[in-house]
Amino acid sequence: MSDDAESPALRQRVEDRYRQLAEMRRLRPIVAVVNRFNEIDGGTLGTVVSVQLFTTVIPLAIIGFSYLTGFADNASPGVVVSRQLGLVSPLTDHVREAFGRASGLRSTWTFFGVAGFLAWGIPMSMTIAGIFAKAWRREPFGWGGKLWRGSTWFALYLTMIGVRERIAFGAEHHGWSQILLFVVSLIPVWIFWTITPGLLVRGGTRGRAGLLLAGLAGMVIEGTVLPLAARMVFPPLLRGWDEFGPIGVAMAVLTWCGISGIGWVVTACVGAVLWERTTPSDTVIEAETDVGDEPTDRRAVLGTFGDRPV
């Protein structure tokens, strides 16, 4: 197609996108987030992520806890769940019984044992990369790009979880000191969700102020809202399935993974909407059209609409 034929079509697409951006900014933020969630079929994506969380992150967290305790015979990985969800007896006893003893996982702590679960994390991380590309309205990376970016993101996610756990629950604290440590533990969460778009989204490093706001939203959702919701929802959920024994615990954990999966999709949508609302219009459109790799005439087309009020 010639440049003459391409330019009018490009002009129309850019003009339409400026108009859509202006309409989105006139909406209430919550409405814009719901629209974006429905646009990318967030419910289905959240369900896919929840299964991958259950089969990847939960086993790795259990193995990691067992390793840190030296695979002690008197330690149970269920302590991690009980501590995160604020469970009390007798629910803590049921969870500890369901997760067994840390010593039973000593044989899993091998290169192939851990690598097997890490390998399961690759499809999950590639799924997350696709979710962010859809939520931020960007062209997804190719298979190779998704692989290394998703794998890096997954490694950083596990690191963030470990650092946060160590800060918040590394030692016994009570009162204000415990609250202070909880607040400090949110800092790595903020950093992680701030750099996530830069890893998983084309042009994701543009609009630094908007990225900080998107990271703050991720910190609030993943670091505050979901943990507090877990402490309110999970105990009665677990009590309702108590008669099922270990299967009931697994059902409760799987249900919570479903909520967490939806939370990740919501985080992507909230971050994208906040970034688009606070970042200059020219930057938003340039990032979405990936003009850094396009001919010079496309930059000129964008410049034509750059002064339009939105």
PDB file of N, CA and C in Angstrom, residues 5 14 20 31 59 71 120 133 135 203 220 225 228 232 249 274 280 299-300 310:
ATOM      1  N   ALA A   5      -2.089   6.223   0.224  1.00  0.00           N
ATOM      2  CA  ALA A   5      -3.274   5.462   0.608  1.00  0.00           C
ATOM      3  C   ALA A   5      -3.280   5.182   2.101  1.00  0.00           C
ATOM      4  N   VAL A  14      -6.145   7.492  14.028  1.00  0.00           N
ATOM      5  CA  VAL A  14      -5.636   8.340  15.100  1.00  0.00           C
ATOM      6  C   VAL A  14      -6.726   9.274  15.609  1.00  0.00           C
ATOM      7  N   GLN A  20     -11.982   8.533  21.258  1.00  0.00           N
ATOM      8  CA  GLN A  20     -12.251   7.514  22.277  1.00  0.00           C
ATOM      9  C   GLN A  20     -11.578   7.862  23.603  1.00  0.00           C
ATOM     10  N   VAL A  31     -16.382   3.418  36.155  1.00  0.00           N
ATOM     11  CA  VAL A  31     -17.092   3.011  34.936  1.00  0.00           C
ATOM     12  C   VAL A  31     -16.092   2.654  33.839  1.00  0.00           C
ATOM     13  N   PRO A  59       2.204 -24.162  45.121  1.00  0.00           N
ATOM     14  CA  PRO A  59       3.259 -25.162  45.380  1.00  0.00           C
ATOM     15  C   PRO A  59       4.631 -24.539  45.631  1.00  0.00           C
ATOM     16  N   PHE A  71      13.153 -27.885  56.381  1.00  0.00           N
ATOM     17  CA  PHE A  71      12.330 -29.096  56.263  1.00  0.00           C
ATOM     18  C   PHE A  71      12.130 -29.734  57.631  1.00  0.00           C
ATOM     19  N   TRP A 120       6.024 -24.544  35.048  1.00  0.00           N
ATOM     20  CA  TRP A 120       4.588 -24.273  34.994  1.00  0.00           C
ATOM     21  C   TRP A 120       4.315 -22.779  35.104  1.00  0.00           C
ATOM     22  N   ALA A 133      -1.235  -6.616  27.792  1.00  0.00           N
ATOM     23  CA  ALA A 133      -1.273  -6.067  26.435  1.00  0.00           C
ATOM     24  C   ALA A 133      -2.702  -5.700  26.044  1.00  0.00           C
ATOM     25  N   ALA A 135      -5.302  -5.080  28.199  1.00  0.00           N
ATOM     26  CA  ALA A 135      -5.824  -4.027  29.060  1.00  0.00           C
ATOM     27  C   ALA A 135      -5.246  -2.667  28.692  1.00  0.00           C
ATOM     28  N   GLY A 203       6.024  -0.043  24.729  1.00  0.00           N
ATOM     29  CA  GLY A 203       6.016   1.363  25.109  1.00  0.00           C
ATOM     30  C   GLY A 203       5.626   1.576  26.551  1.00  0.00           C
ATOM     31  N   VAL A 220      -2.388  -0.922  46.188  1.00  0.00           N
ATOM     32  CA  VAL A 220      -3.628  -0.860  46.967  1.00  0.00           C
ATOM     33  C   VAL A 220      -4.448  -2.127  46.772  1.00  0.00           C
ATOM     34  N   VAL A 225      -6.232  -4.346  49.573  1.00  0.00           N
ATOM     35  CA  VAL A 225      -7.634  -4.744  49.420  1.00  0.00           C
ATOM     36  C   VAL A 225      -7.787  -6.264  49.452  1.00  0.00           C
ATOM     37  N   LEU A 228      -6.881  -7.876  52.950  1.00  0.00           N
ATOM     38  CA  LEU A 228      -7.917  -7.606  53.938  1.00  0.00           C
ATOM     39  C   LEU A 228      -9.209  -8.356  53.605  1.00  0.00           C
ATOM     40  N   MET A 232     -11.461 -11.496  55.717  1.00  0.00           N
ATOM     41  CA  MET A 232     -12.894 -11.456  55.987  1.00  0.00           C
ATOM     42  C   MET A 232     -13.639 -12.611  55.321  1.00  0.00           C
ATOM     43  N   VAL A 249     -10.228 -27.679  52.498  1.00  0.00           N
ATOM     44  CA  VAL A 249      -9.176 -26.660  52.487  1.00  0.00           C
ATOM     45  C   VAL A 249      -8.744 -26.368  51.059  1.00  0.00           C
ATOM     46  N   LEU A 274      -5.912   4.504  34.660  1.00  0.00           N
ATOM     47  CA  LEU A 274      -5.294   5.624  35.369  1.00  0.00           C
ATOM     48  C   LEU A 274      -4.151   6.229  34.553  1.00  0.00           C
ATOM     49  N   PRO A 280      -0.217  12.682  29.115  1.00  0.00           N
ATOM     50  CA  PRO A 280      -0.591  13.525  27.965  1.00  0.00           C
ATOM     51  C   PRO A 280      -1.117  12.698  26.799  1.00  0.00           C
ATOM     52  N   ARG A 299       4.590   9.792  12.462  1.00  0.00           N
ATOM     53  CA  ARG A 299       4.785  10.776  13.513  1.00  0.00           C
ATOM     54  C   ARG A 299       4.130  12.102  13.128  1.00  0.00           C
ATOM     55  N   ALA A 300       4.244  12.445  11.874  1.00  0.00           N
ATOM     56  CA  ALA A 300       3.643  13.690  11.402  1.00  0.00           C
ATOM     57  C   ALA A 300       2.126  13.644  11.526  1.00  0.00           C
ATOM     58  N   VAL A 310      -8.552  17.107  24.856  1.00  0.00           N
ATOM     59  CA  VAL A 310      -9.240  15.856  25.159  1.00  0.00           C
ATOM     60  C   VAL A 310      -9.758  15.876  26.572  1.00  0.00           C
TER      61      VAL A 310
END
